[in-house]
Coordinates of N, CA and C in Angstrom, one line a residue:
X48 N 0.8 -1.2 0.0 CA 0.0 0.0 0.0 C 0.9 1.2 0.0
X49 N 0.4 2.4 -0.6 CA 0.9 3.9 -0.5 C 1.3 4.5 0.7
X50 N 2.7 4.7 1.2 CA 2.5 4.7 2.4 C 3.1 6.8 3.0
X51 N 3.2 6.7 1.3 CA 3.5 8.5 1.4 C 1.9 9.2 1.9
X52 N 1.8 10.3 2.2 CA 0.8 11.5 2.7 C 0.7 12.5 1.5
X53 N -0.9 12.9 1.5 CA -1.2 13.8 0.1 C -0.9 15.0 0.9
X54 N 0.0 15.9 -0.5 CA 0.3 16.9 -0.2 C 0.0 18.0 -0.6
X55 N 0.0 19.3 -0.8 CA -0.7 20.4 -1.6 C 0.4 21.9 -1.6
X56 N 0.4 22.4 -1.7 CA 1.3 23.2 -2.3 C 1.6 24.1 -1.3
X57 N 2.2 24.9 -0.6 CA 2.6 26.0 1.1 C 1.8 26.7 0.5
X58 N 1.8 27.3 -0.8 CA 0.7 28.6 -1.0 C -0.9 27.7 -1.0
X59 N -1.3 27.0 -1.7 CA -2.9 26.5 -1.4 C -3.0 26.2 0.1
X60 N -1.8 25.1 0.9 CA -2.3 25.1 2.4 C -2.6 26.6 2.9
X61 N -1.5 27.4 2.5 CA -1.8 29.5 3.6 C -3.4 29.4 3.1
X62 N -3.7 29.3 1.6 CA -5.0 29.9 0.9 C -5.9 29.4 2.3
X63 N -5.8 28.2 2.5 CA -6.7 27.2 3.5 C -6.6 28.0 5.1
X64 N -5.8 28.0 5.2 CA -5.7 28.3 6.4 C -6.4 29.8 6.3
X65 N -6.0 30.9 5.7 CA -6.7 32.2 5.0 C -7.7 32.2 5.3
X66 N -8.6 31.2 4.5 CA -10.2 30.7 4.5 C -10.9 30.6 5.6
X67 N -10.1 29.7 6.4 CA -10.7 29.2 8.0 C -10.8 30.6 8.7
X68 N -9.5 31.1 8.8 CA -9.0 32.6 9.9 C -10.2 33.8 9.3
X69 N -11.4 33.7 8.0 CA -11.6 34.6 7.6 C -12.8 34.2 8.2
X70 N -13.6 33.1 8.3 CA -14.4 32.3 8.4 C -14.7 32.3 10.1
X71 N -13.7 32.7 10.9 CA -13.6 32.7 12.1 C -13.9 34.1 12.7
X72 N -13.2 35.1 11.6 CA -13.6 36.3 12.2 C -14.7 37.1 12.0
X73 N -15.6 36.3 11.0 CA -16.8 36.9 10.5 C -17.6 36.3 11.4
X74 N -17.5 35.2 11.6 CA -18.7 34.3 12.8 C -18.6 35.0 14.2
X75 N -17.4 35.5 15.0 CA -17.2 36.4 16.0 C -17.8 37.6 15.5
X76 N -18.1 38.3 14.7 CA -18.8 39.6 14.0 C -19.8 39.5 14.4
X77 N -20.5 38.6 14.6 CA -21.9 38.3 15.0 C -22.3 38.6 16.1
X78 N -21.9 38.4 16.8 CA -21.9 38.8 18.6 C -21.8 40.3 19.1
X79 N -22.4 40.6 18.5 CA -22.4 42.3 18.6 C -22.1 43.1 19.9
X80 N -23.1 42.3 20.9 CA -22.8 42.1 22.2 C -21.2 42.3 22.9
X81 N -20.7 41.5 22.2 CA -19.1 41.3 22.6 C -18.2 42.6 22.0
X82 N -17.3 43.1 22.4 CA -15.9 43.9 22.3 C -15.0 43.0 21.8
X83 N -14.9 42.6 20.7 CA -13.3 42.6 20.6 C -12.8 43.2 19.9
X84 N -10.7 43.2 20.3 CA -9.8 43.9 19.9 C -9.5 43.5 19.0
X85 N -8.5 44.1 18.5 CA -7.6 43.4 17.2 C -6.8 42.1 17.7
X86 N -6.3 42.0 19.0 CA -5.7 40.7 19.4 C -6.8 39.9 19.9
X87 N -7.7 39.6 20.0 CA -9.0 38.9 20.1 C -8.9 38.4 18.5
X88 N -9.4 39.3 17.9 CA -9.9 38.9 16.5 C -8.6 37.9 15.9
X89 N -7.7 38.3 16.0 CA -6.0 37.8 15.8 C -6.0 36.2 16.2
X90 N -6.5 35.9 17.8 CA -6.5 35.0 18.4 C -7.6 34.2 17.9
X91 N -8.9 34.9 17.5 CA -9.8 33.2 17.1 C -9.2 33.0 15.3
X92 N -8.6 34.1 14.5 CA -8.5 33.5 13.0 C -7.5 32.5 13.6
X93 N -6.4 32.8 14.3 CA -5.3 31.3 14.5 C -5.8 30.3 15.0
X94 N -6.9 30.3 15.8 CA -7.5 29.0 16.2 C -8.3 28.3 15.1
X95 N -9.0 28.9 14.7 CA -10.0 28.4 13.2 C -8.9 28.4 12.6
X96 N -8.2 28.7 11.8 CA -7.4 28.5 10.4 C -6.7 27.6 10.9
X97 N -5.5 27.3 12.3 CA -4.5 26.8 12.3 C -5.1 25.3 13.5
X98 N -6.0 25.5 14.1 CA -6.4 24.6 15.3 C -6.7 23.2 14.9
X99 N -7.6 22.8 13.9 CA -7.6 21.6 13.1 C -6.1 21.0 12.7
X100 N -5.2 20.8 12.1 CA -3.8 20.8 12.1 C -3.1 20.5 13.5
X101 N -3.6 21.7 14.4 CA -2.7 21.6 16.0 C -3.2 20.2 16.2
X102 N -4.7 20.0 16.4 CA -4.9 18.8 16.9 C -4.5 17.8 16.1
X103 N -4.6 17.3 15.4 CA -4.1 16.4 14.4 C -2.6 16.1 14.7
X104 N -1.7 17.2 14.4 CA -0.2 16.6 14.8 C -0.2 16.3 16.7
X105 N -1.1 17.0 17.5 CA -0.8 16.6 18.7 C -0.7 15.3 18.9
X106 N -2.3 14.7 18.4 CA -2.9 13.7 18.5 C -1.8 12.1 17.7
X107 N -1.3 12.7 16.8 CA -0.1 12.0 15.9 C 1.4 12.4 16.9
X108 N 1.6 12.9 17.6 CA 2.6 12.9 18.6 C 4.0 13.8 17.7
X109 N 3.3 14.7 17.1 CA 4.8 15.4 15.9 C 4.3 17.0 16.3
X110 N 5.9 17.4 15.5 CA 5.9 19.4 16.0 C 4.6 19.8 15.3
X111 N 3.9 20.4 15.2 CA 2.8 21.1 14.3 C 3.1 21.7 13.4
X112 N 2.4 21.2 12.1 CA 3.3 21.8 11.0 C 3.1 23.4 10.9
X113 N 2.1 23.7 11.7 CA 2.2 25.2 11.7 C 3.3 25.8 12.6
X114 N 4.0 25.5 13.4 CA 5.1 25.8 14.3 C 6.5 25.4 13.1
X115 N 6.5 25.0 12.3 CA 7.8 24.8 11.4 C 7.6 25.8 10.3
X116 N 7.1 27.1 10.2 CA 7.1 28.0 8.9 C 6.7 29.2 9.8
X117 N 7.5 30.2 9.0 CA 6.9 31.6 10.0 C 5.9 32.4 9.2
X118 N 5.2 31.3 8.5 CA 4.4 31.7 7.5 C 2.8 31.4 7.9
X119 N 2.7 30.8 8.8 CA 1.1 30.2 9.4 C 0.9 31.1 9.9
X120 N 1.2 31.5 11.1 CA 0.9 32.3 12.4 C 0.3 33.5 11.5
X121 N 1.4 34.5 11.0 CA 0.9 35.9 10.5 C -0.1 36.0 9.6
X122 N -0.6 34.8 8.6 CA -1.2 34.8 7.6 C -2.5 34.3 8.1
X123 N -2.5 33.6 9.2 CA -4.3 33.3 10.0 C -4.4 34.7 10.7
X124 N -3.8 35.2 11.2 CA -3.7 36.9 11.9 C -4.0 37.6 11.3
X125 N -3.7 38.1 10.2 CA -3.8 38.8 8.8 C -5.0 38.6 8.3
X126 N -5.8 37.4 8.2 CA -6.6 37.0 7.4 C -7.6 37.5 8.0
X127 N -7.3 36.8 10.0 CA -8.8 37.3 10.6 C -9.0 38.6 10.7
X128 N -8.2 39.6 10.5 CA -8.3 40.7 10.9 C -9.0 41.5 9.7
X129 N -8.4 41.4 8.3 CA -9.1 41.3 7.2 C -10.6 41.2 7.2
X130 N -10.7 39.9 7.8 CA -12.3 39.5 7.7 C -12.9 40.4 8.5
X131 N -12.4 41.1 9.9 CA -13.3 42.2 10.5 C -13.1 43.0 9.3
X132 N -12.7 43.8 9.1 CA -12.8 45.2 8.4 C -13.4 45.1 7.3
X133 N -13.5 43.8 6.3 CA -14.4 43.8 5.3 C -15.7 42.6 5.6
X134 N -15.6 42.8 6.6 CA -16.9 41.9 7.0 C -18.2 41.8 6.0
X135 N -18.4 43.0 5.8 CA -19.7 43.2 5.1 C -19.5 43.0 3.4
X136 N -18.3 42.9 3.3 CA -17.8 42.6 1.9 C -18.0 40.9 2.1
X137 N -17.9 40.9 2.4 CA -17.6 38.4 3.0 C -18.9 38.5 2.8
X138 N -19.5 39.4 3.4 CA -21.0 38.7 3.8 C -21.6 38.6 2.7
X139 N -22.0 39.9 1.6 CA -22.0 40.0 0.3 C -21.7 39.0 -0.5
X140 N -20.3 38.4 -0.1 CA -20.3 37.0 -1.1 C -20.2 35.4 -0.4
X141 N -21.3 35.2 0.5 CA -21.5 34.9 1.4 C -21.3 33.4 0.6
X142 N -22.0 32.9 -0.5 CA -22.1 31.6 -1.7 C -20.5 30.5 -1.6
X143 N -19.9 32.2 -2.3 CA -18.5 32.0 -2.4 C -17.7 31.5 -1.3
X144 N -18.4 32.2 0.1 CA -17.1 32.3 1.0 C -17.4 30.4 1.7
X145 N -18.6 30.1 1.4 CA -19.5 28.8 1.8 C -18.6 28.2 0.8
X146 N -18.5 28.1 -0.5 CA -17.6 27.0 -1.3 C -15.8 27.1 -1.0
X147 N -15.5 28.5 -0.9 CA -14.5 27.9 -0.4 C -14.0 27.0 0.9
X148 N -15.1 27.8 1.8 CA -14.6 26.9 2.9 C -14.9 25.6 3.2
X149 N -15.5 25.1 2.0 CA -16.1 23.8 1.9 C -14.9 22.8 1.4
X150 N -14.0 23.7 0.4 CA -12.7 22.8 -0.1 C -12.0 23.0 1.2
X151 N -11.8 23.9 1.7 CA -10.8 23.9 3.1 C -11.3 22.9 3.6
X152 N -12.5 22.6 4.1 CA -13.2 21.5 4.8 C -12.6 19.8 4.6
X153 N -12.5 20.1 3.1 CA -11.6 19.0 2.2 C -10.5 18.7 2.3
X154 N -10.0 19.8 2.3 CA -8.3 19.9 2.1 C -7.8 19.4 3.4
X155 N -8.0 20.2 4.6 CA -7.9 19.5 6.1 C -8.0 17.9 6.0
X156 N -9.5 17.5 5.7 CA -9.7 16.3 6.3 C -8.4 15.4 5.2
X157 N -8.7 15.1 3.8 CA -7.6 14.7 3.0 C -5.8 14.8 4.2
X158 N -5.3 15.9 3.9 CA -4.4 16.1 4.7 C -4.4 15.5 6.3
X159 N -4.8 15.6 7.1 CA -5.4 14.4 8.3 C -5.1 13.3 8.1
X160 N -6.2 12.6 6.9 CA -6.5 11.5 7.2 C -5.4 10.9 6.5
X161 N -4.4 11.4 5.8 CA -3.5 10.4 4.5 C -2.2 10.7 5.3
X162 N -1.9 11.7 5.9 CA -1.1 11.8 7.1 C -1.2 10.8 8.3
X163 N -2.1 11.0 8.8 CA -2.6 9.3 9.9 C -2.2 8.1 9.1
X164 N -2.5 8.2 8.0 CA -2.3 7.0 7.2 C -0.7 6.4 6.7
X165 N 0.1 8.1 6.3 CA 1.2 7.5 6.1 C 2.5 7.1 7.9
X166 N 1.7 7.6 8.9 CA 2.2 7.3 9.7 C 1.6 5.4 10.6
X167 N 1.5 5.1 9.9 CA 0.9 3.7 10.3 C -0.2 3.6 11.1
X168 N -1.5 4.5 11.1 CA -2.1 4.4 12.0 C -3.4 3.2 10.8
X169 N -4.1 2.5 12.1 CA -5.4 1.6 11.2 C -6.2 2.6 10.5
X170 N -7.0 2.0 10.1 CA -8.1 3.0 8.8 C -9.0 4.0 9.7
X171 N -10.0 3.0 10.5 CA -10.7 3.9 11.2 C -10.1 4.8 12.5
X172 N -8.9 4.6 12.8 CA -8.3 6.3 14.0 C -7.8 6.8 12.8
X173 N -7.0 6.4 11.5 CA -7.1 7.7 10.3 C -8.1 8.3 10.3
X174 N -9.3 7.8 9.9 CA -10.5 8.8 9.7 C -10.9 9.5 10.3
X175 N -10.6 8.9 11.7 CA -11.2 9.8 12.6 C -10.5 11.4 13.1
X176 N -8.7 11.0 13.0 CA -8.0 12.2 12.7 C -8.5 13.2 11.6
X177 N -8.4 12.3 10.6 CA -9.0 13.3 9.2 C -10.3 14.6 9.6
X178 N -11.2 13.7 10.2 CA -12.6 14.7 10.7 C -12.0 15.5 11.5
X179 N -11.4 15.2 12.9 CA -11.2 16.1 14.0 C -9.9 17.3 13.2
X180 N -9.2 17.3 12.2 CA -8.4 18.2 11.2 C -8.9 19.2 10.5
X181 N -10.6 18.6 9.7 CA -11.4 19.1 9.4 C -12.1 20.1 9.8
X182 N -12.6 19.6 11.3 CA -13.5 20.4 12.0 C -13.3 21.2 13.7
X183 N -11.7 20.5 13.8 CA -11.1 21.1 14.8 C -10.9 22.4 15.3
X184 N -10.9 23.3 14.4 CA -10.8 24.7 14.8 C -12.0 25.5 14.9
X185 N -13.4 24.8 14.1 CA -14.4 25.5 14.7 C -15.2 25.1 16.1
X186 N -14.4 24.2 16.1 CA -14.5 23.5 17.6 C -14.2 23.9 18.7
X187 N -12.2 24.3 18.1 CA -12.1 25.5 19.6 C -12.5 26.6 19.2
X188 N -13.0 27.3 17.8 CA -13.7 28.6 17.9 C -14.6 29.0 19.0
X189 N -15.5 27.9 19.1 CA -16.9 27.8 19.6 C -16.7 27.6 20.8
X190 N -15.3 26.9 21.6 CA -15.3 27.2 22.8 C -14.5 28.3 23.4
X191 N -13.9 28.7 22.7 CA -13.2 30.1 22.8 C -14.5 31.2 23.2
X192 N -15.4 31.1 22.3 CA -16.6 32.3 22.4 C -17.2 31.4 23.2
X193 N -17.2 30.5 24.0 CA -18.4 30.3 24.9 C -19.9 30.0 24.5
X194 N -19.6 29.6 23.0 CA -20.9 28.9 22.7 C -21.5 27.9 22.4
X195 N -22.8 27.0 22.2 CA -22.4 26.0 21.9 C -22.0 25.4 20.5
X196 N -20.8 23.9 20.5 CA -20.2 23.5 19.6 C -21.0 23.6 18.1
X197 N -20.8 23.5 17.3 CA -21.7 23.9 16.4 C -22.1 22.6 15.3
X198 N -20.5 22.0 15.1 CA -20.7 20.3 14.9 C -21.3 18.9 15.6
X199 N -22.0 19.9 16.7 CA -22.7 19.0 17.4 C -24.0 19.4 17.1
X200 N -24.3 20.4 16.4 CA -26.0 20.6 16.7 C -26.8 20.3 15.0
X201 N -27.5 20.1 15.3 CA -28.5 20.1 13.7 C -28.4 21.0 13.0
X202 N -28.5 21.0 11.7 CA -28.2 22.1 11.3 C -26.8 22.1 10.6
X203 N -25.6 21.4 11.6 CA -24.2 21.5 10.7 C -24.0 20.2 10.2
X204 N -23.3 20.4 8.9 CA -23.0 19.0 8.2 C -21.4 19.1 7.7
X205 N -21.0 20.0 8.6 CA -19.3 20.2 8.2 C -18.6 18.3 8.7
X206 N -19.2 17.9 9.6 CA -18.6 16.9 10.3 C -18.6 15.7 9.1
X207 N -20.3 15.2 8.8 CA -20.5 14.3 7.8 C -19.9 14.6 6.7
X208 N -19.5 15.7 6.3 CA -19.5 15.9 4.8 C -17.9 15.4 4.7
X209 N -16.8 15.9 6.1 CA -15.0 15.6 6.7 C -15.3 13.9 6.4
X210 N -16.2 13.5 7.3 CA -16.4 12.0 7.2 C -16.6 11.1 5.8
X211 N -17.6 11.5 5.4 CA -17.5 10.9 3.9 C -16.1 10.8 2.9
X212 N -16.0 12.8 3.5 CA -14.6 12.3 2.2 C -13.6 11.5 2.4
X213 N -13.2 12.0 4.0 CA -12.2 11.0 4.4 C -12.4 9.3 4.4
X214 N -13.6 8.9 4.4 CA -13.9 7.8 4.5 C -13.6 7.3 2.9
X215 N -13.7 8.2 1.8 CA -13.6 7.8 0.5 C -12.3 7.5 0.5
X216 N -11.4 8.3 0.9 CA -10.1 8.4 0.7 C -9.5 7.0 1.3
X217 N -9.7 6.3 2.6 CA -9.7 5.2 3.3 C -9.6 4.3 2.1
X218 N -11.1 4.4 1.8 CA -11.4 2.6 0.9 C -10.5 3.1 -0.1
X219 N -10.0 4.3 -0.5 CA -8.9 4.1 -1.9 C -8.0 3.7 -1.5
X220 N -7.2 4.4 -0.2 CA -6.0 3.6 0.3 C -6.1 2.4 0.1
X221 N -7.1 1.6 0.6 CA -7.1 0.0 1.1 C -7.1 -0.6 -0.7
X222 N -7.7 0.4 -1.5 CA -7.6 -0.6 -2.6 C -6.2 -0.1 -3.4
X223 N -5.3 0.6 -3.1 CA -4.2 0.8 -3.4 C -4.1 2.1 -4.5
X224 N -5.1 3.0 -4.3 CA -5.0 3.9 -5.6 C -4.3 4.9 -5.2
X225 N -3.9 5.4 -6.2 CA -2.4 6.2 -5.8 C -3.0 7.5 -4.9
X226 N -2.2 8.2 -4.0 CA -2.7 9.0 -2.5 C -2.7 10.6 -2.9
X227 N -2.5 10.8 -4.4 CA -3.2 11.9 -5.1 C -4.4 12.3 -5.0
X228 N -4.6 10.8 -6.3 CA -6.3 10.9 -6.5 C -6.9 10.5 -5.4
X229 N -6.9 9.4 -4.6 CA -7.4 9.4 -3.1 C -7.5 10.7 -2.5
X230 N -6.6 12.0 -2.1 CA -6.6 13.0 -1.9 C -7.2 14.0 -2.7
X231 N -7.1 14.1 -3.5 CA -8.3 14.9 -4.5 C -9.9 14.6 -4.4
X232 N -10.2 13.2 -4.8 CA -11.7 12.6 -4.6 C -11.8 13.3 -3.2
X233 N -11.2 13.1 -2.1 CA -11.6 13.2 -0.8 C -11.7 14.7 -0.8
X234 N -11.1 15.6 -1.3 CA -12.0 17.0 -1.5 C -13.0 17.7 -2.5
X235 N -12.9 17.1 -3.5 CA -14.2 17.1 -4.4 C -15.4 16.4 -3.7
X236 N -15.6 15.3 -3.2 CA -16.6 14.7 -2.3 C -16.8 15.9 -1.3
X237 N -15.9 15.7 -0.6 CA -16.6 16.9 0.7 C -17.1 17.9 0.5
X238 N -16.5 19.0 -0.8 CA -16.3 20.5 -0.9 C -18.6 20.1 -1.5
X239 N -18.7 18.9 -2.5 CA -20.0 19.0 -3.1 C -21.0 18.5 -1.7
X240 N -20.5 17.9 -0.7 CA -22.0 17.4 0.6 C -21.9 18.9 1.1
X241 N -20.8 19.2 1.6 CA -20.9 20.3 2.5 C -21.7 21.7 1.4
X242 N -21.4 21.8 0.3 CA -22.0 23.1 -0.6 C -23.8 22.3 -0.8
X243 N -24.2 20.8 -1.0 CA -25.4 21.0 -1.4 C -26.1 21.0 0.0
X244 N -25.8 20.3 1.4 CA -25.9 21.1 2.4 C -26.3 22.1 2.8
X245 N -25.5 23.3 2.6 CA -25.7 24.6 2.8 C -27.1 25.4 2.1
X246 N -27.1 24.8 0.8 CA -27.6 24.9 -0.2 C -29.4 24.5 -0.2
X247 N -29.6 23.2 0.3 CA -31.0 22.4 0.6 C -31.2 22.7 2.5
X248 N -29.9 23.1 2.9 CA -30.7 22.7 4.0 C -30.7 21.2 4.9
X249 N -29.5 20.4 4.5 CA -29.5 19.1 5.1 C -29.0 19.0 6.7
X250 N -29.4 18.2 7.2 CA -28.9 18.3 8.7 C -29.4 16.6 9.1
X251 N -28.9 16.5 9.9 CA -29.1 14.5 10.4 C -30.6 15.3 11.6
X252 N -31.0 13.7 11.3 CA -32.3 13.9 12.7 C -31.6 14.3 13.7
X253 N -32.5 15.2 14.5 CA -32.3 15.3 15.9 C -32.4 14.5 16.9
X254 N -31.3 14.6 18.4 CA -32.1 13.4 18.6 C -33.1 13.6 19.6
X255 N -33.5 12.4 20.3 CA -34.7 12.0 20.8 C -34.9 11.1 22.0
X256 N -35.4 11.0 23.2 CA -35.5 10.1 24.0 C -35.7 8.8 23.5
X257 N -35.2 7.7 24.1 CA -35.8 6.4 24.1 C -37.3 6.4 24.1
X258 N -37.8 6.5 24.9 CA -39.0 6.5 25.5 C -39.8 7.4 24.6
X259 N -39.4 8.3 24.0 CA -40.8 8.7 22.7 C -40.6 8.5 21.2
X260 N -39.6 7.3 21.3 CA -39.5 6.9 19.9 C -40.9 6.1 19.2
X261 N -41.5 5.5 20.4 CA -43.1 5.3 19.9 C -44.1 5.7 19.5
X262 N -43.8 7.2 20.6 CA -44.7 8.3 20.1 C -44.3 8.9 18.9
X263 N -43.5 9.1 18.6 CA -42.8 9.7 17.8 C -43.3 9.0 15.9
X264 N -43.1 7.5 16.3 CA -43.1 6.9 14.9 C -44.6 6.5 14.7
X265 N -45.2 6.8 16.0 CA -47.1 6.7 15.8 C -47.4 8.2 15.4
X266 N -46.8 8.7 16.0 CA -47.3 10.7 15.0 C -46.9 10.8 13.4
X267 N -46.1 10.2 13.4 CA -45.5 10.3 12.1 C -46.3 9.0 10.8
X268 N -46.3 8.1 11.6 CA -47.4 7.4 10.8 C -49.2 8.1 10.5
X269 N -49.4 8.4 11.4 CA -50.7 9.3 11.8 C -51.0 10.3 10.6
X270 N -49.9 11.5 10.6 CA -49.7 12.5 9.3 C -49.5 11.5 8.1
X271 N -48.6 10.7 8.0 CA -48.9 9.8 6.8 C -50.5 9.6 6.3
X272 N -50.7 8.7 7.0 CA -52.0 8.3 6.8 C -52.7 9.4 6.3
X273 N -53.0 10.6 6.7 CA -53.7 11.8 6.7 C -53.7 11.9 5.6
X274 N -52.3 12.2 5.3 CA -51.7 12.9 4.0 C -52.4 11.6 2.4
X275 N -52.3 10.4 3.1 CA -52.7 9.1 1.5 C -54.1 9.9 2.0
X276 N -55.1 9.6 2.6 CA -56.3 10.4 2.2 C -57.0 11.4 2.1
X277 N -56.4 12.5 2.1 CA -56.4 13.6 1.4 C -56.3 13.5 -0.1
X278 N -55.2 12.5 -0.7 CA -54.7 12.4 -2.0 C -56.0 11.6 -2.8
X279 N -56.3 10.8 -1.9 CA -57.7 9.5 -2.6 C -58.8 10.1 -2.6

């Protein structure tokens, strides 16, 4: 099997990290309520842009590839800061700023999971690195600001969409396809769940007690029924 890691270019990984740090400081925009400074704003773009990555090399037991270039730090800093001042410019191209962060979304999990993979880890703790890579920094975003996690609630599909691709990328390793195209499919896959997503509106059920799954699948049968005779 392939046992090199997909790689992508220091200027497309900054572009990535850019994306996230931009992505971070528009979501903190929101909070009107809140003051922050320019070292605030500074502090959540490096967590979103660079925090996916942190976790992943922690978790892989290696330096963080963002601590080996003096190129990460200033360019998530830069980016978030950016995103305050033209906030209302991002917001305006709101489509766009959703597709790219959907290849970021890609790019991460790919890089994660083929990384886990070239360091001898099994399939499923790759994938699972791959997701937490993916979706790591809006993870500490959200607990940075004190609110809740956002890949836990209905509504987000950034997690599923990390998972699929990464999960694509897996079954290509295991059938030996070269760790390019494995790495590519795995962000073409994600960048299109996470964009039709956004797009329709997809989200997993909510969940639900034990105890009113009965009630739940007799209401639901109930409106069925309703609904066939209405139609007849």
């Amino acid at each position: 099997m392939p046992t090199t890691s997909f790689t992508i270019p220091l200027w497309l990984d900054l572009t990535a990290v850019a994306i996230g740090a931009i992505q971070g400081a528009m979501f903190a925009g929101r909070f009107t309520d809140r003051r922050f400074d320019l070292l605030g704003i500074a502090f959540i773009g490096i967590t979103v842009g660079l925090g996916g990555g942190l976790l992943r090399d922690i978790m892989l037991d290696g330096v963080p590839a963002a601590l080996q270039s003096n190129w990460y730090l200033p360019v998530s800093a830069g980016a978030a800061l950016l995103g305050m001042l033209l906030q209302s410019l991002f917001n305006r191209l709101g489509p766009l700023i959703i597709t790219l962060d959907a290849v970021t979304i890609g790019l991460f999990g790919a890089l994660g999971t083929s990384k886990a993979l070239a360091q001898g880890l099994p399939e499923i703790p790759a994938l699972f690195v791959g997701v937490i890579t993916a979706v790591g920094g809006s993870a500490l975003r959200d607990m940075m600001l004190n609110v809740p996690i956002a890949v836990m609630h209905v509504g987000s599909f950034y997690a599923v969409a990390a998972g699929v691709g990464s999960g694509l990328l897996v079954v290509l390793f295991v059938l030996q396809v070269p760790i390019t195209i494995a790495g590519i499919s795995c962000v073409v896959v994600t960048t299109v769940i996470r964009v039709l997503a956004a797009r329709y509106g997809w989200s997993l059920p909510q969940q639900r007690a034990i105890g009113s799954w009965p009630r739940w699948r007799r209401n639901e049968n109930i409106v069925a029924f309703r609904r066939r005779n209405r139609g007849t």
